[in-house]
CSV table of C-alpha atoms in Angstrom, one decimal:
chain,number,residue,atom,x,y,z
F,1,MET,CA,-2.4,-42.6,-41.1
F,2,GLU,CA,-5.9,-42.3,-43.8
F,3,ASN,CA,-7.5,-38.6,-44.7
F,4,GLU,CA,-11.6,-39.0,-44.9
F,5,ARG,CA,-10.9,-40.6,-48.5
F,6,GLY,CA,-8.6,-43.2,-47.7
F,7,ASP,CA,-5.5,-41.5,-49.1
F,8,LYS,CA,-2.3,-41.2,-47.1
F,9,LYS,CA,-0.8,-38.4,-45.6
F,10,LYS,CA,1.4,-36.6,-43.9
F,11,LYS,CA,0.8,-36.1,-39.8
F,12,VAL,CA,1.3,-32.4,-39.5
F,13,SER,CA,-0.7,-31.9,-35.7
F,14,LYS,CA,-1.4,-33.6,-32.3
F,15,ILE,CA,-4.4,-31.5,-31.8
F,16,PRO,CA,-7.7,-33.6,-32.2
F,17,ALA,CA,-10.6,-32.0,-34.9
F,18,CYS,CA,-13.0,-31.5,-31.9
F,19,TRP,CA,-10.0,-28.8,-30.9
F,20,ILE,CA,-11.5,-27.0,-33.5
F,21,ILE,CA,-14.9,-26.4,-31.6
F,22,LEU,CA,-13.6,-25.9,-28.3
F,23,ALA,CA,-10.8,-23.4,-29.9
F,24,THR,CA,-13.2,-20.8,-29.6
F,25,SER,CA,-16.1,-18.9,-27.0
F,26,GLN,CA,-17.6,-17.8,-29.9
F,27,THR,CA,-18.5,-21.2,-31.3
F,28,HIS,CA,-21.7,-20.9,-30.9
F,29,ILE,CA,-22.4,-17.6,-33.1
F,30,LEU,CA,-20.3,-19.1,-36.0
F,31,PHE,CA,-22.8,-21.7,-37.2
F,32,MET,CA,-25.8,-19.0,-36.6
F,33,SER,CA,-24.8,-16.0,-38.5
F,34,LYS,CA,-23.9,-16.2,-42.3
F,35,GLN,CA,-21.3,-14.0,-42.0
F,36,THR,CA,-17.5,-14.8,-42.7
F,37,THR,CA,-15.0,-14.3,-39.9
F,38,HIS,CA,-11.4,-14.9,-39.3
F,39,ILE,CA,-12.6,-17.7,-36.9
F,40,HIS,CA,-13.7,-19.4,-39.4
F,41,ARG,CA,-10.6,-18.9,-42.1
F,42,LEU,CA,-8.4,-20.2,-39.3
F,43,ILE,CA,-10.8,-23.6,-38.9
F,44,ALA,CA,-10.9,-24.0,-42.9
F,45,ASP,CA,-7.7,-23.9,-43.3
F,46,TYR,CA,-6.5,-25.9,-40.1
F,47,LEU,CA,-9.0,-28.6,-41.9
F,48,LYS,CA,-7.5,-28.4,-45.4
F,49,GLU,CA,-3.7,-28.6,-43.7
F,50,ASN,CA,-4.9,-31.6,-42.5
F,51,ASN,CA,-6.7,-33.3,-45.0
F,52,TYR,CA,-10.1,-33.8,-43.1
F,53,LEU,CA,-11.8,-32.4,-46.5
F,54,ASP,CA,-14.8,-33.8,-46.0
F,55,THR,CA,-15.2,-32.7,-42.2
F,56,LEU,CA,-14.4,-29.1,-44.3
F,57,ARG,CA,-17.6,-29.1,-46.9
F,58,GLN,CA,-19.5,-30.3,-44.5
F,59,PHE,CA,-18.5,-27.0,-42.0
F,60,GLU,CA,-19.0,-25.0,-45.4
F,61,ASN,CA,-22.4,-26.5,-45.9
F,62,GLU,CA,-23.6,-25.6,-42.3
F,63,HIS,CA,-22.0,-21.9,-42.6
F,64,GLY,CA,-23.7,-21.7,-46.0
F,65,ASN,CA,-21.0,-20.3,-48.1
F,66,PRO,CA,-17.5,-20.8,-48.9
F,67,ILE,CA,-15.0,-20.4,-46.6
F,68,PRO,CA,-11.4,-18.9,-47.5
F,69,ALA,CA,-8.7,-21.4,-45.8
F,70,THR,CA,-6.4,-18.4,-44.8
F,71,LYS,CA,-4.0,-17.8,-41.5
F,72,LEU,CA,-4.0,-15.2,-39.4
F,73,LEU,CA,-1.4,-12.8,-39.5
F,74,ASP,CA,0.9,-15.9,-40.9
F,75,GLU,CA,-0.2,-18.1,-37.6
F,76,SER,CA,-2.3,-21.0,-38.0
F,77,LEU,CA,-4.7,-22.5,-35.9
F,78,SER,CA,-2.6,-24.7,-34.7
F,79,ASP,CA,-0.1,-22.3,-33.7
F,80,ILE,CA,-2.5,-20.0,-31.8
F,81,ILE,CA,-4.0,-22.7,-29.7
F,82,ASN,CA,-0.2,-24.1,-28.9
F,83,ASP,CA,0.9,-20.6,-27.4
F,84,ARG,CA,-1.7,-20.0,-25.7
F,85,ILE,CA,-1.8,-23.5,-23.8
F,86,GLN,CA,2.4,-22.6,-23.4
F,87,TYR,CA,0.6,-19.2,-21.9
F,88,ASN,CA,-1.3,-20.4,-19.4
F,89,THR,CA,1.4,-22.9,-18.4
F,90,LEU,CA,3.6,-20.7,-17.4
F,91,LEU,CA,1.0,-18.3,-16.4
F,92,GLY,CA,0.1,-21.0,-13.5
F,93,ASP,CA,4.1,-21.3,-12.5
F,94,ASN,CA,4.0,-17.6,-11.9
F,95,LYS,CA,0.5,-16.9,-10.2
F,96,ALA,CA,2.0,-17.1,-6.3
F,97,ASN,CA,4.5,-14.5,-7.6
F,98,GLU,CA,2.8,-12.2,-10.0
F,99,GLY,CA,3.7,-8.7,-9.1
F,100,VAL,CA,7.0,-9.8,-7.3
F,101,ILE,CA,10.4,-9.0,-7.8
F,102,ASN,CA,11.4,-12.4,-6.1
F,103,VAL,CA,13.5,-12.0,-3.4
F,104,ASN,CA,12.5,-14.5,-1.2
F,105,ASP,CA,14.4,-17.8,-2.7
F,106,GLU,CA,17.5,-15.4,-1.5
F,107,LEU,CA,16.9,-14.6,1.4
F,108,SER,CA,19.5,-15.0,4.7
F,109,SER,CA,18.3,-17.6,7.2
F,110,GLU,CA,17.7,-14.2,9.7
F,111,LEU,CA,14.9,-12.9,7.2
F,112,LYS,CA,13.4,-16.2,6.3
F,113,GLN,CA,13.2,-16.9,10.4
F,114,ILE,CA,11.6,-13.1,10.5
F,115,ILE,CA,8.8,-14.5,7.8
F,116,THR,CA,8.3,-17.5,9.7
F,117,GLN,CA,8.2,-15.9,13.6
F,118,GLN,CA,6.6,-12.3,12.5
F,119,PHE,CA,3.9,-12.8,9.3
F,120,SER,CA,1.3,-14.3,9.0
F,121,ASN,CA,-1.7,-14.7,6.3
F,122,TRP,CA,-4.0,-12.3,5.5
F,123,ILE,CA,-6.8,-12.9,8.4
F,124,THR,CA,-10.7,-12.8,7.8
F,125,PRO,CA,-12.6,-11.5,9.1
F,126,PHE,CA,-12.2,-7.7,7.4
F,127,PRO,CA,-13.4,-4.7,7.0
F,128,ARG,CA,-15.2,-4.3,3.7
F,129,GLN,CA,-19.2,-3.0,4.1
F,130,PRO,CA,-19.2,0.7,3.7
F,131,SER,CA,-21.3,3.1,5.1
F,132,LYS,CA,-21.5,7.4,5.4
F,133,LEU,CA,-19.7,8.1,8.5
F,134,ILE,CA,-20.8,12.5,8.0
F,135,ASP,CA,-21.3,15.1,5.4
F,136,ILE,CA,-18.6,18.0,5.3
F,137,ASP,CA,-18.6,20.9,3.2
F,138,GLY,CA,-14.5,20.9,3.2
F,139,LEU,CA,-12.2,18.3,2.0
F,140,VAL,CA,-10.2,16.5,4.4
F,141,ILE,CA,-6.7,16.7,4.7
F,142,SER,CA,-6.6,14.1,7.7
F,143,SER,CA,-7.8,12.6,10.2
F,144,CYS,CA,-7.3,10.4,13.2
F,145,HIS,CA,-8.7,7.9,15.9
F,146,ASP,CA,-8.8,9.1,19.8
F,147,LYS,CA,-9.6,5.1,21.4
F,148,ASP,CA,-9.4,6.6,24.7
F,149,ASN,CA,-12.9,9.0,24.1
F,150,GLU,CA,-14.0,6.9,20.6
F,151,LEU,CA,-13.4,9.9,18.9
F,152,ILE,CA,-12.6,10.8,15.6
F,153,TYR,CA,-11.2,14.4,14.2
F,154,LEU,CA,-11.3,15.5,10.9
F,155,SER,CA,-9.4,19.0,9.2
F,156,SER,CA,-10.5,20.3,6.3
F,157,ASN,CA,-9.3,22.6,3.3
F,158,ASP,CA,-11.8,25.1,4.5
F,159,CYS,CA,-9.6,25.6,7.9
F,160,LYS,CA,-12.1,23.8,10.3
F,161,VAL,CA,-11.5,20.4,12.8
F,162,TYR,CA,-14.2,18.3,12.6
F,163,VAL,CA,-14.7,15.8,16.1
F,164,VAL,CA,-16.9,13.4,15.2
F,165,LYS,CA,-18.9,10.6,17.7
F,166,GLN,CA,-21.0,7.9,16.2
F,167,ASN,CA,-21.9,9.7,13.3
F,168,ASN,CA,-22.5,13.1,14.8
F,169,ILE,CA,-20.4,15.9,14.6
F,170,VAL,CA,-19.9,17.3,18.2
F,171,HIS,CA,-17.7,19.9,17.6
F,172,VAL,CA,-16.1,22.5,14.8
F,173,LEU,CA,-13.6,24.7,15.6
F,174,LYS,CA,-12.5,27.4,12.8
F,175,THR,CA,-8.6,27.4,12.4
F,176,PRO,CA,-6.3,30.5,10.9
F,177,VAL,CA,-4.4,27.9,8.7
F,178,VAL,CA,-5.0,24.1,7.5
F,179,ILE,CA,-4.1,21.9,9.4
F,180,LYS,CA,-2.2,19.1,7.8
F,181,LYS,CA,-2.5,16.3,10.1
F,182,ILE,CA,-3.8,15.8,13.6
F,183,LEU,CA,-2.0,13.3,16.4
F,184,VAL,CA,-3.6,12.1,19.3
F,185,ILE,CA,-1.4,12.4,22.3
F,186,ASP,CA,-1.1,8.8,23.7
F,187,ASP,CA,-1.8,8.7,27.9
F,188,SER,CA,-2.9,12.2,28.0
F,189,ASP,CA,-5.8,14.4,27.3
F,190,LYS,CA,-4.5,16.4,24.9
F,191,VAL,CA,-4.1,16.5,20.1
F,192,VAL,CA,-2.0,18.6,18.6
F,193,LEU,CA,-3.0,20.6,15.2
F,194,VAL,CA,0.3,20.3,12.9
F,195,GLY,CA,-0.7,23.8,10.8
F,196,MET,CA,0.7,23.8,6.9
F,197,ASN,CA,2.4,26.8,8.8
F,198,GLY,CA,4.8,25.3,10.9
F,199,ILE,CA,3.5,25.7,14.0
F,200,LEU,CA,2.2,23.5,16.5
F,201,TYR,CA,-1.1,24.1,18.2
F,202,LEU,CA,-1.8,22.3,21.8
F,203,ARG,CA,-5.2,21.8,22.2
F,204,GLU,CA,-7.8,20.0,24.7
F,205,LYS,CA,-9.4,16.7,23.8
F,206,GLY,CA,-13.2,17.0,22.6
F,207,LYS,CA,-13.8,20.6,22.8
F,208,LEU,CA,-10.7,21.4,21.2
F,209,GLN,CA,-9.4,24.2,23.7
F,210,GLU,CA,-6.4,26.2,23.1
F,211,ILE,CA,-3.4,25.7,25.5
F,212,ASP,CA,-0.2,26.3,23.4
F,213,GLN,CA,1.4,26.5,20.0
F,214,PHE,CA,5.3,26.7,19.0
F,215,GLN,CA,6.8,27.5,15.8
F,216,ALA,CA,8.6,24.3,15.2
F,217,HIS,CA,9.3,25.1,11.3
F,218,LYS,CA,9.7,28.6,9.5
F,219,ARG,CA,7.5,26.5,6.9
F,220,LEU,CA,5.8,23.6,6.0
F,221,ILE,CA,5.9,20.2,8.4
F,222,VAL,CA,6.2,17.5,5.9
F,223,ASP,CA,5.1,15.1,8.6
F,224,ALA,CA,4.8,14.4,12.5
F,225,LYS,CA,4.7,11.4,14.7
F,226,SER,CA,4.5,11.4,18.4
F,227,ILE,CA,5.2,8.8,20.8
F,228,VAL,CA,6.0,8.5,24.2
F,229,PHE,CA,9.3,7.3,25.6
F,230,ARG,CA,10.8,6.4,29.4
F,231,ASN,CA,7.1,8.3,30.3
F,232,GLN,CA,7.8,11.0,28.5
F,233,LYS,CA,5.8,12.7,25.1
F,234,TYR,CA,7.7,13.3,22.4
F,235,LEU,CA,6.9,15.0,19.1
F,236,ILE,CA,9.0,14.2,15.7
F,237,THR,CA,8.9,16.6,13.2
F,238,LEU,CA,10.5,16.5,9.9
F,239,GLY,CA,9.7,20.2,7.5
F,240,TRP,CA,10.5,21.6,4.5
F,241,ASP,CA,13.7,23.6,6.2
F,242,PHE,CA,15.9,20.6,5.9
F,243,HIS,CA,15.5,20.3,10.0
F,244,LEU,CA,14.0,17.3,11.8
F,245,ARG,CA,12.9,18.3,15.5
F,246,LEU,CA,12.2,16.5,18.4
F,247,ILE,CA,10.0,18.5,20.3
F,248,MET,CA,9.1,17.5,24.0
F,249,LEU,CA,5.8,17.7,25.4
F,250,HIS,CA,5.9,19.3,29.2
F,251,SER,CA,3.8,18.3,32.0
F,252,ASN,CA,2.6,19.4,35.2
F,253,ARG,CA,4.7,18.5,37.9
F,254,GLY,CA,2.3,17.0,40.1
F,255,ASP,CA,-0.3,15.2,36.9
F,256,LYS,CA,2.6,13.9,33.8
F,257,ASN,CA,-0.9,13.4,32.1
F,258,GLU,CA,-1.1,17.3,32.1
F,259,VAL,CA,0.3,18.1,28.9
F,260,GLN,CA,1.0,21.8,28.8
F,261,ARG,CA,3.5,23.5,27.0
F,262,PHE,CA,6.3,22.0,24.1
F,263,GLU,CA,9.8,22.5,23.9
F,264,LEU,CA,12.8,21.8,21.7
F,265,TRP,CA,14.2,19.1,22.6
F,266,SER,CA,16.7,18.2,20.0
F,267,GLU,CA,17.0,18.8,16.0
F,268,LEU,CA,19.5,17.5,13.3
F,269,LYS,CA,19.8,19.0,9.8
F,270,LEU,CA,19.1,16.9,6.9
F,271,GLN,CA,21.7,17.1,3.9
F,272,GLN,CA,18.4,16.1,1.9
F,273,GLN,CA,15.1,16.9,2.0
F,274,GLY,CA,12.9,14.3,3.8
F,275,SER,CA,9.8,12.5,2.6
F,276,CYS,CA,8.5,10.4,5.3
F,277,LEU,CA,9.0,8.9,9.0
F,278,ASP,CA,8.2,6.9,11.3
F,279,VAL,CA,9.3,6.3,15.1
F,280,THR,CA,9.3,3.8,17.6
F,281,VAL,CA,11.2,2.1,20.7
F,282,TYR,CA,13.7,-0.2,20.7
F,283,GLN,CA,16.2,-2.0,22.3
F,284,ASP,CA,15.3,0.8,25.1
F,285,GLN,CA,16.1,3.5,22.6
F,286,LEU,CA,13.5,6.1,21.0
F,287,VAL,CA,14.6,5.1,17.2
F,288,ILE,CA,13.1,6.9,14.2
F,289,VAL,CA,12.9,5.9,10.9
F,290,LEU,CA,13.4,8.1,8.1
F,291,GLY,CA,12.7,8.1,4.0
F,292,LYS,CA,14.1,11.4,2.0
F,293,THR,CA,13.4,12.3,-1.7
F,294,GLU,CA,15.6,10.8,-5.0
F,295,ASN,CA,17.1,8.7,-2.3
F,296,THR,CA,17.0,4.8,-1.6
F,297,LEU,CA,18.6,5.0,1.5
F,298,LEU,CA,16.2,5.1,4.8
F,299,ASP,CA,18.3,7.0,7.6
F,300,VAL,CA,17.3,5.0,11.3
F,301,ILE,CA,18.2,7.9,13.9
F,302,THR,CA,18.1,7.7,17.7
F,303,MET,CA,17.9,9.2,21.0
F,304,SER,CA,19.9,6.8,23.5
F,305,ALA,CA,18.5,6.5,27.2
F,306,ASN,CA,21.6,7.5,28.4
F,307,ASN,CA,20.0,10.8,29.5
F,308,SER,CA,21.5,12.2,26.1
F,309,GLN,CA,19.4,14.7,24.1
F,310,GLU,CA,21.3,14.1,20.7
F,311,LEU,CA,19.8,12.7,17.8
F,312,THR,CA,22.4,10.0,16.2
F,313,LEU,CA,22.2,8.7,12.6
F,314,VAL,CA,23.2,5.4,13.6
F,315,HIS,CA,22.9,3.6,9.8
F,316,LYS,CA,21.3,3.5,6.6
F,317,ILE,CA,19.1,0.7,5.3
F,318,SER,CA,19.2,0.1,1.3
F,319,LEU,CA,15.7,0.1,-0.3
F,320,ASN,CA,17.6,-1.2,-3.7
F,321,ASP,CA,20.0,-4.6,-3.9
F,322,ALA,CA,20.7,-2.5,-7.3
F,323,GLU,CA,21.9,0.5,-5.8
F,324,PHE,CA,24.3,0.9,-7.8
F,325,THR,CA,22.5,1.0,-10.6
F,326,ALA,CA,19.8,3.4,-12.0
F,327,ALA,CA,16.9,4.2,-8.8
F,328,GLY,CA,14.3,5.9,-9.9
F,329,PHE,CA,12.4,5.5,-7.1
F,330,SER,CA,12.2,7.2,-3.4
F,331,PRO,CA,10.2,6.5,-0.2
F,332,ARG,CA,7.1,8.4,0.3
F,333,CYS,CA,5.6,6.6,2.9
F,334,LEU,CA,6.8,4.6,5.4
F,335,THR,CA,5.0,2.7,9.0
F,336,ILE,CA,6.8,0.7,11.0
F,337,GLU,CA,5.3,-2.5,12.9
F,338,ASN,CA,6.9,-3.4,16.3
F,339,SER,CA,4.7,-6.0,18.3
F,340,GLY,CA,7.7,-8.6,17.2
F,341,HIS,CA,10.7,-9.5,18.0
F,342,VAL,CA,11.9,-7.1,15.5
F,343,PRO,CA,10.7,-3.6,14.0
F,344,LEU,CA,9.0,-4.0,10.6
F,345,ILE,CA,9.0,-1.6,8.6
F,346,ALA,CA,6.4,-1.0,5.2
F,347,VAL,CA,7.7,1.6,2.7
F,348,GLY,CA,5.6,3.0,0.2
F,349,THR,CA,7.7,3.9,-3.2
F,350,SER,CA,7.2,6.6,-5.9
F,351,HIS,CA,7.4,4.1,-8.4
F,352,GLU,CA,5.1,4.4,-11.8
F,353,PRO,CA,2.2,3.4,-12.9
F,354,TYR,CA,2.2,1.2,-9.4
F,355,MET,CA,3.7,1.8,-6.3
F,356,ARG,CA,6.2,-0.9,-4.8
F,357,LEU,CA,6.0,-2.1,-1.5
F,358,ILE,CA,8.9,-2.8,0.1
F,359,ILE,CA,9.7,-4.6,3.6
F,360,VAL,CA,13.0,-4.3,5.6
F,361,PRO,CA,13.5,-5.0,9.0
F,362,LEU,CA,15.2,-2.9,11.9
F,363,ARG,CA,17.5,-5.9,13.1
F,364,ASP,CA,19.9,-3.9,15.2
F,365,LEU,CA,21.4,-0.2,15.9
F,366,SER,CA,25.0,-0.6,15.5
F,367,HIS,CA,26.6,1.9,13.6
F,368,GLU,CA,28.7,-0.8,11.4
F,369,PRO,CA,28.4,-1.2,8.6
F,370,SER,CA,27.0,1.9,7.5
F,371,ILE,CA,25.2,1.3,5.4
F,372,LYS,CA,22.8,-2.6,6.1
F,373,ARG,CA,22.0,-4.0,2.7
F,374,ASN,CA,20.7,-7.1,1.8
F,375,GLN,CA,17.4,-6.3,4.5
F,376,ILE,CA,14.2,-6.3,2.3
F,377,ILE,CA,11.8,-8.9,3.2
F,378,LYS,CA,9.0,-8.2,0.7
F,379,ASN,CA,9.2,-6.0,-2.7
F,380,LEU,CA,5.8,-6.2,-4.2
F,381,ASN,CA,3.4,-5.0,-7.0
F,382,THR,CA,0.5,-3.0,-5.0
F,383,MET,CA,-1.1,-2.7,-8.3
F,384,SER,CA,-2.3,0.9,-7.1
F,385,PRO,CA,-1.9,3.0,-9.7
F,386,GLN,CA,0.0,6.8,-9.0
F,387,ASP,CA,1.6,9.4,-11.2
F,388,ARG,CA,4.9,11.4,-10.1
F,389,TYR,CA,2.7,13.7,-7.9
F,390,SER,CA,1.1,11.3,-6.5
F,391,GLN,CA,1.8,10.5,-1.9
F,392,PRO,CA,1.0,6.7,-1.3
F,393,ILE,CA,-0.9,5.9,1.8
F,394,ILE,CA,0.0,2.7,3.8
F,395,ALA,CA,-0.7,1.4,7.1
F,396,TRP,CA,0.1,-2.0,8.7
F,397,ARG,CA,-3.3,-4.3,9.7
F,398,VAL,CA,-4.4,-3.3,13.1
F,399,GLN,CA,-3.8,-6.6,15.0
F,400,THR,CA,-6.2,-8.6,17.0
F,401,PRO,CA,-5.7,-10.5,20.4
F,402,ASP,CA,-5.6,-13.8,18.9
F,403,ASN,CA,-2.9,-12.4,16.1
F,404,ASN,CA,-0.1,-11.0,17.4
F,405,LYS,CA,1.9,-11.4,14.2
F,406,ALA,CA,1.9,-8.9,10.9
F,407,SER,CA,-0.8,-10.3,8.8
F,408,GLY,CA,-0.9,-7.5,6.3
F,409,VAL,CA,-0.8,-4.2,5.0
F,410,TRP,CA,-3.4,-1.7,3.3
F,411,VAL,CA,-3.1,0.2,0.5
F,412,MET,CA,-5.3,3.5,-0.3
F,413,GLY,CA,-5.1,3.7,-4.2
F,414,ASP,CA,-5.5,7.4,-6.6
F,415,ASP,CA,-8.1,5.0,-8.3
F,416,GLY,CA,-10.5,5.0,-5.1
F,417,THR,CA,-9.9,1.3,-4.3
F,418,ILE,CA,-8.7,0.3,-1.4
F,419,ARG,CA,-5.9,-2.9,-1.8
F,420,GLY,CA,-5.3,-5.4,0.8
F,421,ILE,CA,-1.8,-7.0,0.2
F,422,ASP,CA,-1.0,-10.7,1.6
F,423,ILE,CA,2.8,-10.3,2.5
F,424,VAL,CA,3.0,-14.4,3.1
F,425,GLU,CA,1.3,-14.9,-0.4
F,426,ASP,CA,2.9,-11.9,-1.8
F,427,GLN,CA,-0.2,-10.6,-3.6
F,428,VAL,CA,-3.0,-8.7,-3.3
F,429,ILE,CA,-6.1,-10.1,-1.2
F,430,VAL,CA,-8.6,-8.0,-1.3
F,431,GLU,CA,-9.6,-4.9,-3.5
F,432,LEU,CA,-12.6,-3.1,-1.9
F,433,LYS,CA,-14.1,-1.2,-4.9
F,434,ASP,CA,-17.8,0.3,-3.7
F,435,GLY,CA,-16.4,3.3,-1.8
F,436,HIS,CA,-14.9,6.6,-3.7
F,437,GLN,CA,-14.8,8.0,-6.9
F,438,GLY,CA,-10.8,9.2,-7.3
F,439,LYS,CA,-8.3,9.3,-4.8
F,440,ILE,CA,-8.4,8.0,-1.3
F,441,LYS,CA,-6.8,11.5,0.4
F,442,ASP,CA,-6.3,10.2,3.9
F,443,PHE,CA,-7.9,7.0,6.0
F,444,ILE,CA,-7.6,5.3,10.0
F,445,THR,CA,-8.0,1.9,10.8
F,446,PHE,CA,-8.0,1.1,14.0
F,447,ILE,CA,-10.2,-1.8,16.5
F,448,ASP,CA,-13.1,-0.1,18.1
F,449,GLU,CA,-14.7,-0.5,21.6
F,450,ASN,CA,-16.4,-3.4,20.6
F,451,SER,CA,-13.3,-4.9,19.2
F,452,VAL,CA,-14.4,-5.0,15.9
F,453,GLU,CA,-11.8,-3.9,13.3
F,454,LYS,CA,-12.9,-0.7,11.3
F,455,LEU,CA,-11.5,2.1,8.1
F,456,VAL,CA,-12.0,5.0,7.9
F,457,THR,CA,-11.2,6.9,4.5
F,458,SER,CA,-12.0,10.2,2.8
F,459,GLY,CA,-11.8,10.7,-0.6
F,460,ILE,CA,-11.2,13.9,-3.1
F,461,ASP,CA,-15.1,13.0,-4.0
F,462,ARG,CA,-15.5,14.2,-0.3
F,463,GLU,CA,-17.0,11.3,0.9
F,464,ILE,CA,-16.1,10.3,4.4
F,465,ILE,CA,-16.9,6.4,4.3
F,466,THR,CA,-16.5,3.5,7.6
F,467,TRP,CA,-15.4,0.3,6.4
F,468,LYS,CA,-17.1,-2.7,8.8
């Protein structure tokens, strides 16, 4: 190979001279400014090293100043470009698995079958247009949707409960304590207000007239859910007093929908503080899935249908396949999707700096083995930032009439961003950023009377927003 003078030279690099200009997005600046930058020096070093001396002289003439031929931190232009090409190649190879602990390749055939039969890609359309719902003075603590009456209930930190219909406040109730959670009781005209003092308040829907109250726990109620099992209505409450309680909602003899009072039906003393729970009906049993602090095992607890009131721990599900190493996380939020053959448990973890989403199945209710391992279907980085004080908030996307598969998970962020996770592509597929400034405190998702999927989010910025 000959240089521009006709001299013989050694072959140093395969990068053409034209790449010199293409290597930087700042090329147009180079010929407009007389200031010599590290980019000029790298190009001059490349030309000198490869014996493009005429091109170097022309480059200096057009620049207007001599250019020292130097490397940048001992890296030449060739090194920098080749490193970038290699990085982009690796990035392309890993893009599909970005933020994922890749367990898919090692899944059992049973877990792969669950993915095939019960998972679908993120469905469009989805809620994305924000609008203000209402303005209130306090900070929203809890919210829920009453599908029978198309009402939204909101509790606030100033001891008030708001009843909202079509963007209007139709009733306000002043309560003796802050209401931590509001539960709409299915197939009835009642709601339950869960007080920060451990008391449950039974109220009529709409006007919130008082019916009954019950001291469920001596201290704070960490979490609570409602369910109908064999035509009987129950509440499941998790207390700061290390008790899990099953509470029956008694009805009038003539009308099972007319709930009148609470009754403690069963309880279980916990050895470790619970952090979150959800409940479902599976294989004709009432099933409670319980997460605990500083523990990567989920407790699966049942009450069978054979007229037994006893709550029984049947087994545990491991969220950490490397459980004999330092775990460093625990479940802080969980929700069950039970429209398919096998219930799916989505767990929001305490990982920092980003919450992880772990999905495991509830495949059976057998007692053996006592710990179900190798159950993780998905372990995804949600890119939702959090710290040690964060409370993750997640929910399965509600299903539409034309899709009965699990089509993704909503994640509410401390940064005010709502993220949608595609559980087939294993990545964040949606980011809604135009609603809140700061942490999202609570949210609900539902299908309205017009069969439109909606979200209602409440943030520490005191904004209450409907997405549709």
